Each structure stands twice: as structure tokens, then as C-alpha cells.
Coordinates of C-alpha atoms in Angstrom, one line a residue:
M1 CA 5.9 10.6 54.5
S2 CA 6.3 10.7 58.0
T3 CA 4.7 7.9 60.5
P4 CA 2.0 10.4 61.7
T5 CA 0.9 11.0 58.1
A6 CA 0.8 7.2 57.6
G7 CA -1.3 7.1 60.6
R8 CA -3.7 9.8 59.3
L9 CA -4.1 7.8 55.9
A10 CA -5.2 4.6 57.8
A11 CA -7.6 6.8 59.9
L12 CA -9.0 8.2 56.6
L13 CA -9.2 4.8 55.0
G14 CA -11.1 3.5 57.9
T15 CA -13.4 6.4 57.9
L16 CA -14.2 6.2 54.1
A17 CA -14.6 2.3 54.5
A18 CA -17.4 3.0 57.3
A19 CA -18.9 5.5 54.9
L20 CA -18.9 2.9 52.2
M21 CA -21.1 0.5 54.4
C22 CA -23.4 3.4 54.9
V23 CA -24.0 4.5 51.3
L24 CA -24.4 0.9 50.1
T25 CA -27.3 0.5 52.3
V26 CA -28.9 3.6 50.8
G27 CA -31.0 3.2 47.5
A28 CA -31.0 5.4 44.6
G29 CA -33.1 6.0 41.5
T30 CA -32.5 3.5 38.7
A31 CA -29.2 3.3 37.0
S32 CA -28.5 2.2 33.4
A33 CA -25.3 1.0 31.8
H34 CA -25.1 -1.9 29.1
A35 CA -28.6 -1.2 28.0
A36 CA -31.3 -3.8 29.0
L37 CA -34.0 -4.8 26.9
T38 CA -37.3 -3.8 29.0
S39 CA -40.2 -4.5 26.6
T40 CA -40.9 -5.8 23.1
D41 CA -44.0 -5.6 20.9
P42 CA -45.1 -8.2 20.1
R43 CA -44.2 -9.5 23.7
Q44 CA -41.4 -12.1 23.9
G45 CA -43.0 -15.5 23.5
S46 CA -46.3 -14.3 22.7
V47 CA -48.8 -15.7 20.0
V48 CA -50.4 -12.9 18.1
P49 CA -53.6 -13.6 15.7
S50 CA -52.0 -11.7 12.6
A51 CA -48.7 -10.6 11.4
P52 CA -47.5 -7.1 13.1
R53 CA -46.7 -4.3 10.8
Q54 CA -43.4 -3.5 13.1
V55 CA -41.5 -5.1 15.7
R56 CA -40.7 -2.9 18.4
L57 CA -37.9 -2.8 21.2
T58 CA -37.5 -0.7 24.2
F59 CA -34.3 -0.3 26.2
S60 CA -33.3 0.9 29.6
E61 CA -31.2 3.5 28.0
G62 CA -30.4 5.1 24.6
V63 CA -28.8 3.0 22.0
L64 CA -26.9 3.4 18.7
L65 CA -28.5 1.5 15.7
G66 CA -26.7 0.1 12.7
A67 CA -28.2 -1.2 9.5
D68 CA -28.5 -4.8 11.1
S69 CA -29.3 -3.9 14.5
V70 CA -32.8 -5.6 14.3
R71 CA -33.1 -8.7 12.2
V72 CA -36.5 -10.7 12.1
L73 CA -36.1 -14.5 10.8
D74 CA -38.9 -16.8 9.7
P75 CA -39.0 -20.3 10.9
K76 CA -36.3 -21.4 8.0
G77 CA -34.0 -18.6 9.1
A78 CA -35.0 -16.5 6.2
R79 CA -35.1 -12.4 6.8
V80 CA -38.5 -11.0 6.7
D81 CA -37.5 -7.4 7.9
D82 CA -37.7 -4.7 5.4
G83 CA -35.6 -1.6 5.7
R84 CA -33.1 -0.1 8.3
P85 CA -34.1 -0.1 11.9
A86 CA -34.8 3.3 13.6
H87 CA -35.9 4.9 16.7
V88 CA -39.5 5.4 17.4
D89 CA -40.6 8.9 17.5
G90 CA -37.0 9.9 18.1
R91 CA -36.5 8.4 21.3
S92 CA -33.1 6.8 21.5
E93 CA -34.2 4.1 23.9
T94 CA -36.2 2.5 21.1
A95 CA -35.8 0.6 18.0
A96 CA -38.2 -0.5 15.4
V97 CA -38.1 -2.3 12.1
T98 CA -40.7 -2.9 9.5
L99 CA -42.0 -6.4 8.4
R100 CA -42.7 -7.4 4.9
T101 CA -46.4 -7.8 4.0
G102 CA -48.0 -11.3 3.9
I103 CA -45.7 -13.4 6.3
A104 CA -47.1 -16.8 7.0
D105 CA -47.9 -18.1 10.4
G106 CA -45.2 -19.7 12.6
T107 CA -42.7 -18.8 15.0
Y108 CA -40.3 -15.9 14.2
T109 CA -36.9 -15.0 15.7
V110 CA -35.9 -11.4 16.4
A111 CA -32.1 -10.9 16.8
W112 CA -31.0 -7.5 18.0
Q113 CA -27.7 -5.9 18.4
A114 CA -26.8 -2.3 19.4
V115 CA -24.3 -0.3 21.3
S116 CA -25.3 1.0 24.5
A117 CA -24.9 4.6 25.7
D118 CA -21.7 3.6 27.9
S119 CA -20.1 2.6 24.5
H120 CA -20.5 -1.3 25.1
P121 CA -22.0 -3.6 22.5
V122 CA -25.2 -5.5 23.6
A123 CA -27.1 -8.2 21.7
G124 CA -29.7 -10.6 22.4
A125 CA -32.7 -12.5 20.9
F126 CA -36.3 -13.4 21.5
T127 CA -39.2 -15.2 19.6
F128 CA -42.7 -14.5 19.1
S129 CA -45.5 -16.5 16.9
V130 CA -48.1 -15.5 14.4
G131 CA -51.1 -17.7 14.4
A132 CA -49.8 -20.6 16.2
P133 CA -46.2 -21.7 17.4
S134 CA -44.1 -23.7 14.8
A135 CA -40.9 -25.5 14.8
T136 CA -38.1 -23.2 13.8
T137 CA -34.5 -24.1 12.3
V138 CA -32.9 -20.8 13.7
K139 CA -30.2 -21.8 16.3
A140 CA -27.8 -18.8 16.5
A141 CA -29.4 -15.7 15.4
V142 CA -27.1 -13.4 17.4
N143 CA -23.8 -12.0 16.2
G144 CA -21.4 -11.7 18.9
T145 CA -18.0 -9.9 19.1
D146 CA -15.4 -11.8 16.7
P147 CA -12.8 -13.5 19.3
A148 CA -9.7 -12.3 17.6
V149 CA -11.1 -8.6 17.3
G150 CA -12.4 -8.8 21.0
T151 CA -8.8 -10.0 22.1
L152 CA -7.1 -7.2 20.3
Y153 CA -9.7 -4.7 21.5
D154 CA -9.2 -5.6 25.0
L155 CA -5.5 -5.8 24.7
A156 CA -5.3 -2.1 23.1
R157 CA -7.9 -1.0 26.0
Y158 CA -5.1 -2.2 28.6
T159 CA -2.4 -0.3 26.7
A160 CA -4.3 2.8 26.5
Y161 CA -4.8 3.0 30.4
A162 CA -1.5 2.0 30.9
G163 CA -0.2 4.7 28.6
F164 CA -2.2 7.4 30.0
T165 CA -1.0 6.5 33.7
L166 CA 2.6 6.5 32.5
L167 CA 2.4 9.9 30.8
V168 CA 0.5 11.7 33.5
G169 CA 2.5 10.2 36.4
A170 CA 6.0 10.7 34.8
C171 CA 5.1 14.3 33.8
V172 CA 3.8 15.3 37.2
F173 CA 7.0 13.5 38.8
A174 CA 9.2 15.2 36.6
A175 CA 7.6 18.8 37.3
V176 CA 7.3 18.4 41.0
C177 CA 9.8 15.9 42.2
H178 CA 12.8 15.0 40.1
A179 CA 13.6 14.7 36.4
T180 CA 16.0 12.4 34.7
R181 CA 16.3 10.8 31.3
G182 CA 14.9 7.7 32.6
V183 CA 11.8 9.5 33.7
Q184 CA 11.6 11.2 30.3
K185 CA 11.5 7.8 28.5
V186 CA 8.6 6.8 30.8
A187 CA 6.8 9.6 29.8
V188 CA 7.4 9.4 26.0
G189 CA 6.7 5.6 26.3
G190 CA 3.4 6.4 27.7
W191 CA 2.7 9.0 25.1
V192 CA 3.4 6.5 22.4
A193 CA 1.6 3.7 24.0
L194 CA -1.6 5.8 24.3
F195 CA -1.4 7.2 20.9
L196 CA -0.8 3.7 19.2
S197 CA -3.5 1.9 21.2
T198 CA -6.2 4.8 20.7
A199 CA -5.4 4.4 16.7
V200 CA -5.9 0.8 17.0
L201 CA -9.2 1.0 19.2
L202 CA -10.7 3.3 16.5
L203 CA -9.9 0.9 13.7
L204 CA -11.3 -2.0 15.7
R205 CA -14.2 -0.1 16.8
G206 CA -16.6 -0.7 13.9
A207 CA -15.8 -4.6 13.7
Y208 CA -16.0 -4.8 17.5
T209 CA -19.4 -3.3 17.8
G210 CA -20.6 -5.0 14.6
G211 CA -19.5 -8.6 15.1
R212 CA -17.2 -8.5 12.2
G213 CA -14.0 -10.2 11.7
L214 CA -10.4 -8.9 11.3
G215 CA -10.8 -8.6 7.5
S216 CA -13.3 -5.7 7.8
V217 CA -11.0 -3.4 10.1
L218 CA -9.9 -1.3 7.3
D219 CA -13.3 -1.0 6.0
L220 CA -13.9 3.0 5.7
S221 CA -17.7 2.6 5.8
L222 CA -17.3 0.9 9.3
L223 CA -14.6 3.5 10.3
G224 CA -16.9 6.2 9.2
D225 CA -19.8 4.8 11.2
A226 CA -17.4 4.6 14.3
L227 CA -16.4 8.2 14.0
S228 CA -20.0 9.4 13.9
T229 CA -20.8 7.9 17.3
K230 CA -19.6 9.3 20.8
P231 CA -17.1 6.6 21.5
G232 CA -15.4 7.4 18.1
A233 CA -15.5 11.1 18.7
A234 CA -14.0 10.7 21.9
M235 CA -11.1 8.6 20.6
L236 CA -10.5 11.1 17.8
S237 CA -10.5 13.8 20.4
R238 CA -8.0 11.8 22.2
L239 CA -5.5 11.8 19.3
L240 CA -5.8 15.4 18.8
L241 CA -5.2 16.2 22.5
L242 CA -2.2 14.1 22.4
S243 CA -0.6 16.5 20.0
A244 CA -0.9 19.1 22.7
A245 CA 0.4 16.5 25.2
A246 CA 3.6 16.3 23.1
V247 CA 4.2 20.1 23.3
V248 CA 3.8 19.7 27.3
L249 CA 6.4 16.7 27.2
A250 CA 8.7 18.9 25.3
L251 CA 8.6 21.7 27.8
V252 CA 8.5 19.5 30.7
F253 CA 11.7 17.7 29.8
G254 CA 13.3 20.5 27.6
T255 CA 13.8 23.3 30.2
P256 CA 17.2 23.0 32.0
V257 CA 16.3 25.4 34.9
R258 CA 15.1 22.6 37.2
E259 CA 17.2 21.5 40.4
G260 CA 15.8 18.5 42.0
G261 CA 12.5 19.0 40.5
R262 CA 12.2 22.9 41.5
I263 CA 11.8 25.6 39.1
A264 CA 14.3 28.6 39.3
G265 CA 13.0 31.8 40.7
G266 CA 13.0 33.6 37.3
R267 CA 10.9 31.0 35.5
R268 CA 8.3 30.5 38.4
G269 CA 5.5 32.1 36.0
A270 CA 6.4 29.8 33.4
A271 CA 6.4 26.9 35.6
W272 CA 2.7 27.8 36.7
G273 CA 1.6 28.3 33.1
L274 CA 3.3 24.9 32.2
G275 CA 1.5 23.3 35.2
I276 CA -1.9 24.7 34.3
G277 CA -1.5 23.8 30.5
G278 CA -0.6 20.2 31.2
G279 CA -3.4 20.0 33.8
V280 CA -5.9 20.9 31.3
V281 CA -4.4 18.6 28.9
A282 CA -4.4 15.6 31.4
A283 CA -7.9 16.4 32.3
G284 CA -9.0 16.4 28.6
L285 CA -7.5 13.0 28.1
A286 CA -9.3 11.7 31.2
T287 CA -12.6 13.0 29.8
T288 CA -12.3 11.1 26.6
W289 CA -13.0 8.0 28.7
A290 CA -15.4 9.7 31.4
A291 CA -17.5 11.0 28.3
A292 CA -18.0 7.8 26.6
E293 CA -18.1 5.1 29.1
H294 CA -19.8 4.2 32.4
A295 CA -19.6 7.6 33.9
S296 CA -21.7 9.1 30.9
A297 CA -24.7 6.6 31.3
G298 CA -26.9 6.0 34.3
I299 CA -27.7 8.3 37.3
Q300 CA -26.2 11.6 37.8
P301 CA -24.1 11.7 34.6
W302 CA -23.4 15.5 35.4
L303 CA -21.4 14.5 38.6
A304 CA -20.3 11.0 37.5
M305 CA -18.0 12.3 34.6
P306 CA -15.9 15.1 36.7
V307 CA -15.7 12.5 39.6
D308 CA -14.4 9.9 37.0
V309 CA -11.9 12.7 35.7
L310 CA -10.5 13.0 39.1
H311 CA -10.3 9.2 39.8
L312 CA -8.4 8.7 36.4
L313 CA -5.9 11.6 37.2
G314 CA -5.5 10.2 40.7
V315 CA -4.6 6.9 39.3
G316 CA -2.1 8.4 37.0
V317 CA -0.4 10.7 39.5
W318 CA -0.2 7.8 42.1
L319 CA 0.6 4.5 39.8
G320 CA 2.4 6.3 37.0
G321 CA 4.4 8.1 39.7
L322 CA 5.5 5.0 41.3
A323 CA 6.8 3.9 37.9
A324 CA 8.8 6.9 37.5
L325 CA 10.1 6.8 41.2
L326 CA 11.1 3.4 40.7
I327 CA 13.3 4.5 37.4
A328 CA 14.5 7.6 39.2
L329 CA 16.0 5.4 42.1
R330 CA 17.9 3.4 39.7
A331 CA 19.4 6.3 38.0
D332 CA 23.2 7.2 38.4
V333 CA 22.1 10.3 40.3
P334 CA 19.2 9.3 42.5
P335 CA 16.5 11.8 43.6
T336 CA 17.3 13.8 46.8
G337 CA 15.3 12.9 50.1
G338 CA 13.3 16.1 49.8
A339 CA 12.4 15.0 46.2
V340 CA 11.0 11.6 47.5
R341 CA 9.2 13.3 50.4
R342 CA 7.6 15.7 48.1
F343 CA 6.3 12.6 45.9
S344 CA 5.3 10.9 49.0
R345 CA 2.9 13.9 50.1
L346 CA 1.7 14.0 46.3
A347 CA 1.0 10.1 46.4
F348 CA -1.0 10.8 49.8
A349 CA -3.1 13.4 48.1
A350 CA -3.9 11.1 45.1
V351 CA -4.8 8.2 47.4
C352 CA -7.5 10.4 49.2
V353 CA -8.8 11.5 45.8
L354 CA -8.9 7.8 44.7
V355 CA -10.6 6.6 47.8
A356 CA -13.2 9.4 47.8
T357 CA -14.2 9.1 44.3
G358 CA -14.0 5.3 44.1
L359 CA -16.4 5.3 47.2
Y360 CA -19.0 7.5 45.1
Q361 CA -18.4 5.1 42.2
A362 CA -19.1 2.1 44.1
W363 CA -22.2 3.5 45.3
R364 CA -23.3 4.5 41.9
Q365 CA -22.3 1.4 40.1
V366 CA -23.3 -1.2 42.8
G367 CA -25.8 0.3 44.9
S368 CA -26.3 -2.6 47.4
W369 CA -24.7 -5.3 49.3
D370 CA -26.3 -8.1 47.1
A371 CA -24.8 -6.5 44.0
L372 CA -21.5 -6.3 45.6
T373 CA -21.2 -9.9 46.1
G374 CA -23.8 -11.3 43.6
T375 CA -22.6 -9.5 40.5
E376 CA -19.3 -10.0 38.4
Y377 CA -18.7 -6.1 38.7
G378 CA -19.1 -6.2 42.3
R379 CA -16.6 -9.1 42.8
W380 CA -14.0 -7.5 40.6
L381 CA -14.7 -4.4 42.7
L382 CA -13.8 -6.1 46.0
V383 CA -10.8 -7.5 44.2
K384 CA -9.7 -3.9 43.4
A385 CA -10.5 -2.8 46.9
G386 CA -8.2 -5.5 48.3
L387 CA -5.4 -4.7 46.0
V388 CA -5.5 -1.0 47.1
V389 CA -5.4 -2.2 50.7
V390 CA -2.2 -4.1 49.9
M391 CA -0.7 -1.2 48.0
V392 CA -1.3 1.0 51.0
V393 CA 0.5 -1.4 53.4
L394 CA 3.3 -1.5 50.9
A395 CA 3.3 2.2 50.9
S396 CA 3.7 2.4 54.7
F397 CA 7.0 0.6 54.3
S398 CA 8.1 2.9 51.6
R399 CA 7.3 5.9 53.7
R400 CA 9.4 4.3 56.5
W401 CA 12.4 4.2 54.3
T402 CA 11.5 7.6 53.0
A403 CA 12.0 9.1 56.6
R404 CA 15.3 7.7 56.6
L405 CA 16.6 9.4 53.5
T406 CA 19.3 12.1 53.8
D407 CA 20.6 14.5 51.3
R408 CA 24.1 13.9 52.5
A409 CA 26.1 11.8 49.9
P410 CA 28.4 9.2 51.3
A411 CA 32.0 9.9 51.0
R412 CA 33.3 8.6 47.6
K413 CA 36.9 7.0 47.7
P414 CA 39.1 9.1 45.2
R415 CA 40.1 6.6 42.4
Q416 CA 43.8 6.3 41.8
K417 CA 44.6 8.1 38.5
T418 CA 46.3 6.1 35.8
G419 CA 48.7 7.4 33.4
S420 CA 45.9 8.3 30.8
E421 CA 44.5 11.0 33.3
G422 CA 45.7 14.4 34.4
P423 CA 47.7 16.5 32.4
G424 CA 49.0 14.9 29.4
A425 CA 46.3 12.5 29.6
K426 CA 45.5 12.6 25.8
G427 CA 49.0 11.9 24.9
A428 CA 49.4 9.2 27.6
G429 CA 46.4 7.5 26.4
A430 CA 47.4 7.5 22.9
K431 CA 50.8 6.0 24.0
E432 CA 48.9 3.4 26.2
A433 CA 46.9 2.6 23.0
G434 CA 49.8 2.2 21.0
G435 CA 49.0 5.3 18.8
S436 CA 45.9 3.7 17.7
P437 CA 42.8 6.2 18.1
E438 CA 40.5 3.3 18.0
R439 CA 42.2 1.4 21.1
A440 CA 42.1 4.8 22.8
A441 CA 38.5 5.2 22.3
Q442 CA 37.8 1.7 23.5
L443 CA 39.8 2.5 26.7
A444 CA 38.0 5.7 27.4
R445 CA 34.6 3.8 27.2
Q446 CA 35.9 1.1 29.6
R447 CA 37.0 3.8 32.1
A448 CA 33.6 5.5 31.8
A449 CA 31.9 2.1 32.3
M450 CA 34.0 1.5 35.4
D451 CA 33.1 5.0 36.8
R452 CA 29.4 4.3 36.3
A453 CA 29.6 0.8 37.9
A454 CA 31.4 2.5 40.9
G455 CA 28.7 5.2 41.1
R456 CA 26.1 2.4 41.1
R457 CA 27.9 0.7 44.0
Q458 CA 28.1 3.8 46.0
R459 CA 24.6 4.5 45.4
D460 CA 23.5 1.1 46.4
A461 CA 25.6 1.3 49.6
D462 CA 22.8 3.6 50.8
P463 CA 20.6 1.4 52.9
G464 CA 17.9 4.0 52.8
R465 CA 17.6 4.2 49.1
S466 CA 17.9 0.4 48.5
G467 CA 15.3 -0.3 51.0
L468 CA 13.0 2.1 49.4
R469 CA 13.7 0.8 46.0
R470 CA 12.8 -2.6 46.9
A471 CA 9.4 -1.3 48.5
V472 CA 8.6 0.9 45.6
L473 CA 9.3 -2.3 43.4
A474 CA 6.8 -4.2 45.4
E475 CA 4.2 -1.5 44.9
S476 CA 4.9 -1.3 41.2
A477 CA 4.1 -4.8 40.9
V478 CA 0.9 -4.7 42.6
A479 CA 0.1 -1.6 40.8
V480 CA 0.2 -3.5 37.5
V481 CA -2.3 -5.9 38.6
L482 CA -4.4 -3.0 40.0
L483 CA -4.3 -1.3 36.7
A484 CA -5.4 -4.5 34.9
V485 CA -8.4 -5.1 37.2
T486 CA -9.5 -1.5 36.7
T487 CA -9.5 -1.7 33.1
V488 CA -11.4 -5.1 33.4
L489 CA -14.1 -3.0 35.6
T490 CA -14.6 -0.6 32.6
T491 CA -15.8 -3.5 30.3
T492 CA -17.9 -5.1 33.0
Q493 CA -21.5 -4.3 33.4
P494 CA -22.1 -2.7 36.6
G495 CA -23.8 -4.4 39.5
R496 CA -26.7 -1.8 39.6
A497 CA -27.3 -2.2 35.8
E498 CA -27.0 -6.0 35.9
T499 CA -29.6 -6.2 38.7
E500 CA -31.8 -3.9 36.6
Q501 CA -31.4 -6.0 33.5
R502 CA -32.4 -9.1 35.3
Q503 CA -35.7 -7.3 36.5
A504 CA -36.2 -5.9 33.0
G505 CA -35.9 -9.3 31.5
R506 CA -38.4 -10.8 34.1
R507 CA -41.1 -8.0 33.0
A508 CA -40.4 -8.6 29.3
T509 CA -41.5 -12.3 29.9
G510 CA -44.1 -11.7 32.4
E511 CA -42.2 -13.4 35.1
A512 CA -42.7 -12.7 38.8
P513 CA -40.1 -10.3 40.3
A514 CA -37.2 -11.7 42.2
A515 CA -37.7 -12.2 45.8
G516 CA -34.9 -14.1 47.0
P517 CA -35.2 -18.0 47.8
A518 CA -38.5 -19.4 47.3
E519 CA -40.5 -20.6 50.5
A520 CA -43.8 -22.4 51.4
R521 CA -45.2 -23.1 54.5
I522 CA -47.7 -25.9 54.2
A523 CA -50.1 -27.3 57.0
Y524 CA -50.9 -30.9 56.7
D525 CA -53.1 -33.6 58.4
T526 CA -53.0 -37.1 57.5
G527 CA -55.9 -37.9 59.5
G528 CA -54.2 -40.4 62.0
K529 CA -52.6 -40.2 65.4
D530 CA -50.0 -37.4 65.4
G531 CA -50.8 -36.9 61.8
R532 CA -51.0 -33.0 62.1
G533 CA -47.9 -30.6 61.4
T534 CA -46.3 -28.0 59.2
A535 CA -44.0 -28.3 56.6
R536 CA -41.8 -25.3 55.8
I537 CA -40.0 -25.9 52.3
T538 CA -37.4 -23.5 51.1
V539 CA -35.8 -23.5 47.6
A540 CA -32.5 -21.5 47.4
P541 CA -31.5 -19.6 45.6
G542 CA -34.8 -19.8 44.0
R543 CA -33.6 -19.6 40.2
S544 CA -33.5 -21.7 37.2
G545 CA -30.6 -23.9 37.5
A546 CA -29.2 -25.9 40.6
N547 CA -31.0 -25.2 43.9
T548 CA -31.0 -26.5 47.4
V549 CA -34.5 -27.8 48.6
D550 CA -34.8 -27.9 52.5
V551 CA -37.7 -29.3 54.4
A552 CA -38.5 -28.5 58.0
L553 CA -41.3 -30.6 59.7
T554 CA -42.7 -29.5 63.1
D555 CA -45.6 -30.7 65.2
P556 CA -48.4 -28.4 66.4
A557 CA -46.1 -27.4 69.3
G558 CA -43.4 -26.2 66.9
R559 CA -41.1 -29.2 67.7
P560 CA -39.1 -31.1 65.1
V561 CA -40.9 -34.3 64.2
D562 CA -39.8 -37.2 62.0
V563 CA -42.4 -39.1 59.7
P564 CA -41.8 -42.3 57.9
E565 CA -41.9 -40.8 54.4
V566 CA -41.9 -37.2 52.9
T567 CA -41.7 -36.5 49.2
V568 CA -41.5 -33.2 47.2
S569 CA -42.0 -32.7 43.5
F570 CA -42.3 -29.7 41.2
T571 CA -44.4 -29.3 38.1
E572 CA -44.4 -26.5 35.4
K573 CA -47.9 -27.0 34.0
E574 CA -47.9 -24.4 31.3
K575 CA -44.9 -25.8 29.8
S576 CA -45.8 -29.5 30.6
I577 CA -42.5 -30.2 32.6
G578 CA -42.4 -32.5 35.5
P579 CA -43.2 -33.7 38.0
L580 CA -39.6 -33.5 39.0
R581 CA -39.0 -35.1 42.2
A582 CA -36.4 -33.8 44.9
P583 CA -34.1 -36.6 46.2
L584 CA -34.3 -35.9 50.0
E585 CA -31.9 -37.1 52.4
R586 CA -32.4 -36.8 56.1
L587 CA -30.1 -34.2 58.1
S588 CA -31.6 -34.6 61.6
A589 CA -35.1 -34.8 63.4
G590 CA -37.5 -33.4 61.1
R591 CA -35.0 -31.9 58.6
L592 CA -34.5 -33.0 55.1
R593 CA -32.4 -31.6 52.2
A594 CA -32.0 -32.2 48.4
S595 CA -28.7 -30.6 47.3
G596 CA -28.1 -29.9 43.7
F597 CA -31.7 -30.1 42.5
Q598 CA -32.3 -28.8 38.9
L599 CA -35.3 -26.7 37.9
P600 CA -34.6 -26.1 34.2
M601 CA -36.3 -22.5 33.7
A602 CA -37.9 -19.8 35.7
G603 CA -41.6 -19.5 36.1
R604 CA -44.5 -20.4 38.4
W605 CA -43.9 -24.0 39.5
Q606 CA -46.5 -26.3 41.3
L607 CA -44.9 -27.6 44.5
T608 CA -46.4 -31.0 45.6
L609 CA -45.8 -32.3 49.1
T610 CA -46.9 -35.7 50.2
V611 CA -46.5 -36.8 53.8
R612 CA -47.1 -40.2 55.2
T613 CA -47.3 -40.6 59.0
S614 CA -48.2 -44.4 59.2
E615 CA -48.7 -47.5 56.7
I616 CA -52.4 -46.0 56.0
D617 CA -52.5 -42.4 56.9
Q618 CA -51.1 -40.1 53.9
V619 CA -51.8 -36.6 52.5
T620 CA -50.8 -34.9 49.6
E621 CA -50.8 -30.9 49.5
I622 CA -50.1 -28.5 46.7
E623 CA -48.8 -24.9 46.7
D624 CA -47.3 -22.7 43.9
V625 CA -43.6 -21.1 44.2
N626 CA -42.2 -18.7 41.9
I627 CA -38.7 -19.6 40.5
N628 CA -36.8 -16.6 39.1

């Protein structure tokens, strides 16, 4: 790609980055992925006068239920639910289980586990009491994913994405740019990796979502349950599509009519047919992810799924094509300058698609600047964006080397013929080998190896191709990390959904909504000289756990003022926690701070401020603050 094209790419990225700043400041409707528990009946932590007939749960999106998706345990840990959990009135976002009759008073634990609409398992637990609260021996009621199963599932997921990328990228590179045996091996390796990893994912699916161990992987009932779900059906469809992909592979690499990646005129119709068929198969493979993961849940799934398909195809063409180009550059017959430039233009188009679709995905899955920096998904997305920028910078160096490529091969020094070459070479070779056919074959292999080594030295003597190969190698190394981060994003709860889940949890427990740092402005008057003033107290981030308590004291004129003593404490009266005194330290005139102050739980806390302005003048003021 020429330098002006590189400049256009930089301008495009700058424009889209500015657009990202705009769209992240525009709100949208509620998004759901990784289902959040929004309400329960009985309500979490409540005390009901008599035993309910059912326990009901409502989620932010549809969930898939299994036989043990909702378990109700008495204070001693025995199950008191009766029957299989089911949806209420056919609504997929609900779950209900019937309780046995005649259960005693006490505190009951409800452990739930389900699969959200984006294919990821979710789980949790809450308690309610009948009659009056009681002690309970239930400690770990939620069955999480088995560590060994989870590790294998994640490895298979990484391998599947890598296989898809190599398969698509190598096939496109061979059809459009340059086909070699090495590129064919990349494509076949991608096909094998995708097929095997998908089969492993399908076998592990039931154990992964059900919290079972490796011993249950071959349980046919779990496999049947997995196949009846949307993710299982998507994986089965992927395996079927891979049989069609095998046919495309055979046609792409089995036709000897290609010269440097171009199709001979008499076969142009067949080439178009192969391109369309291959594109349909590649899009179908990408759809098996889009239809079963994040894109299929939340806002605008009708648009998100085709956008996700385009994004995955762009990843395959760009990153998989890089791998194919790297292998092709190391072949005895490297690609021509024209072939490399065709790939450069193709990669530029793929990057444009990736940035545009990634922009939409960032808005849909993150939604705000707070979620971009305050959630795990947002932070991984920033890492991915940084890696893309690094790859674009490296690509600019590749394009400079590409511009220097010529299709004129350097003059090759003729090798002096030995007695075993030319007319009568066979007889001379046999004579040289002392009449031994084995020795003659060995000498022939040695001469062939010497010819290949001479060809590689001649190839490496071309500074343009050597520089391009090093630049592409650096791009490929970053691409491996980028692909791993992309895979991590598919298993991470989107930032918008995480924000919603926090809000849903607060609604379920009756807590006040999040409003950032807690702040209180308290006017005080100790009654003595210079005893009037205002204290501004800020608790940041205003959540359970470690907080920073800042106190700013000002006189009636708004000037900072020091006083002999200031104390601040917090009390949670409903739970009888506290008072917890914040260890304030003086920073400057009228400024005090306590760092790392621990508030053990969310709720409405009573803030007590005591100000002493002289030996006998003192006042205590009380204000409520919400800790989320």
C-alpha cells in the first residue's frame, strides 16, 4: 500500500476515534448480556410470616433452566424444593420452583444457576426467612464451573477463534494474492483446529454450564441437554459447515490455473462461483458465534449479529492473511510485488470494516465512559484498541517495504555443472556413487538441498522482501496477542450489562441507586467565638469496601479554617454496625483525610460529625449518607 493510502488510513482512524468519543456519550435503552437477577419473591433478605408456595426469580433477559437451576436449602442445608424449576407463564426471563409443604420457620438459602441468552453460565444465591431469622449452616450453596473444565473450555475457545482466523485468512490470501503449499498448510491447519476445538467445546458444554467435573464430559444426557440449547445447536451447525469448508479448501488449492493469485480467463466464472460459495460458508461459520454469544442478546440484536459477522470476517481476512503472507514470504518462490500489494489493499479494507464494526460494538457493549474505565470489559476493550493501534503502526512499515518491492528477480549466478549433470548425468552419477543406487539417490538429495539453500540465499538477498518479512513477523506477533484479547472479551460480561447488574442487585435488595461518591454538607455552630462554619464531607468511591473520607472546613466567608478537633464516624443502625471512626489526618488548613477507610457493606449509614473549636465549645451533627 502506498504512503498516501497509509495517510488515508491514519485519517480514517482519527475520524472514527472522534466518532467513538461521541457515541460513548450518547445513551441507549437497557442492554442485557450475562443475565442479571433483577427481583425475587420472597424478596432477598426479607422475613415472611408464613412459608411461600413458590420461590420466583426474575432476570434481565431470558435464561435456560436445568433440573438443578433453583435449589432451596433449609438452615441445615437440606433441600426443600419439590420438582423441576420452570418459567412462569412461559416467560423465559423468569424461573420458579415449588416448595414442600410444612417447612419450619428459619432462614432459607436459594441457590440458582442458569445459562444466559448469550450462552454464558450465571449463578448466585440469596436468603429469606420464614417467621423469624435463624442461624444457618449453608456456606457454599452455588456450584461454580469446575476449574479443570473451565480451563479446557477456555483453551478450546481460543483454539476455535484461531482456527477460524487461519482458515478464512489463508483461503482468501490464496484466492486473491498468492497460493503456495505453505499457505495451504495454514488453511488446513486452521480447519483441523476449528473442527477439533468445536467438538471439544460441544462435549464440555454440559459440564461447563452445569458445574460438573471432567468425569461427566461423556455423559450422554448432558450432551443431549447441550444440543437442545442455542449454543449447542450453533456448535453442531459449525461442524456441518466445516464439511462444506473442506470442499472449498479442495477447490481453492486443487486448481492449477492460478498464476500469482490470478484466475485464468477461461475459468473466471468458476472463480466467481468459488468466491461466492466460500464467502457464504465463511459467513455461516461466523454466524455460529454471532447467533449464540453477546451479539444475540441485548439491544438491537437484528443489527448486532450481522455486524458481528462482518467483524469476525474482517479479523479473519486481516490476521489470518498476515499469517499466510508470512509463510508465503518464506517460500522458495515468494509472492510477487503485485500479489503483496493486492493483500495490502485487502488488509486496508479489512481494517476499515474492523474499526467501523468495532465502533458500533463499543457503543453497544460499553455505552458510557464510566463503564469503559470502570468495568473489566471496558478495560479489556481499551487494551484491544491499543493493540490495534500498534498493529496499524507496524502495518505502515510493512507498506513502506511493499512499495519498494519489484517483480524483477535478481540475477542468479549459474552453478558450475558437476560430472553428474548434463548429458550422461545418470551414468556419471552412478559412476560417482561407485555403482550404488542408494549412494546416487543420496547425492541427488544433497544437490537438491544445496539448490534450495542457494535459492533461499538469493531470496534473502532482496532487501525489500527481507524487510517486509521482518515487519510482517512483528505484526503477526501482535496479532496473536490481539486474538487472545478478543477471545477474552467474548467471555467477559459487557460493561453496559455489568452496570445494569449492579443496579438490578440494588433494586433487589432495596438499596439506593448508585450516585457516585457520597457527599454531605453539614453546617455547625459550637456556640463560642468563631464557632460557626460548614463541613463538606466526601466518601469516595462511596461503595462498600475501602473508601477515602475527605473533610473540608470553611468559615461563614468560605475561607478554610482549622479547628482543634474534628471526628467523623459511621453507624449502620439497622444492622447494629458501628460506630466506625475514620482516622483523619490533617493535609492543610481546613483539610483532613482518612485513606483506606473500610465500610463493610452497602446501605444507609449514619454519619456523625463532632467539631470542637475550644476547650469547652463543641457540637455533634448527624447526617445520613448512602453507600452503594
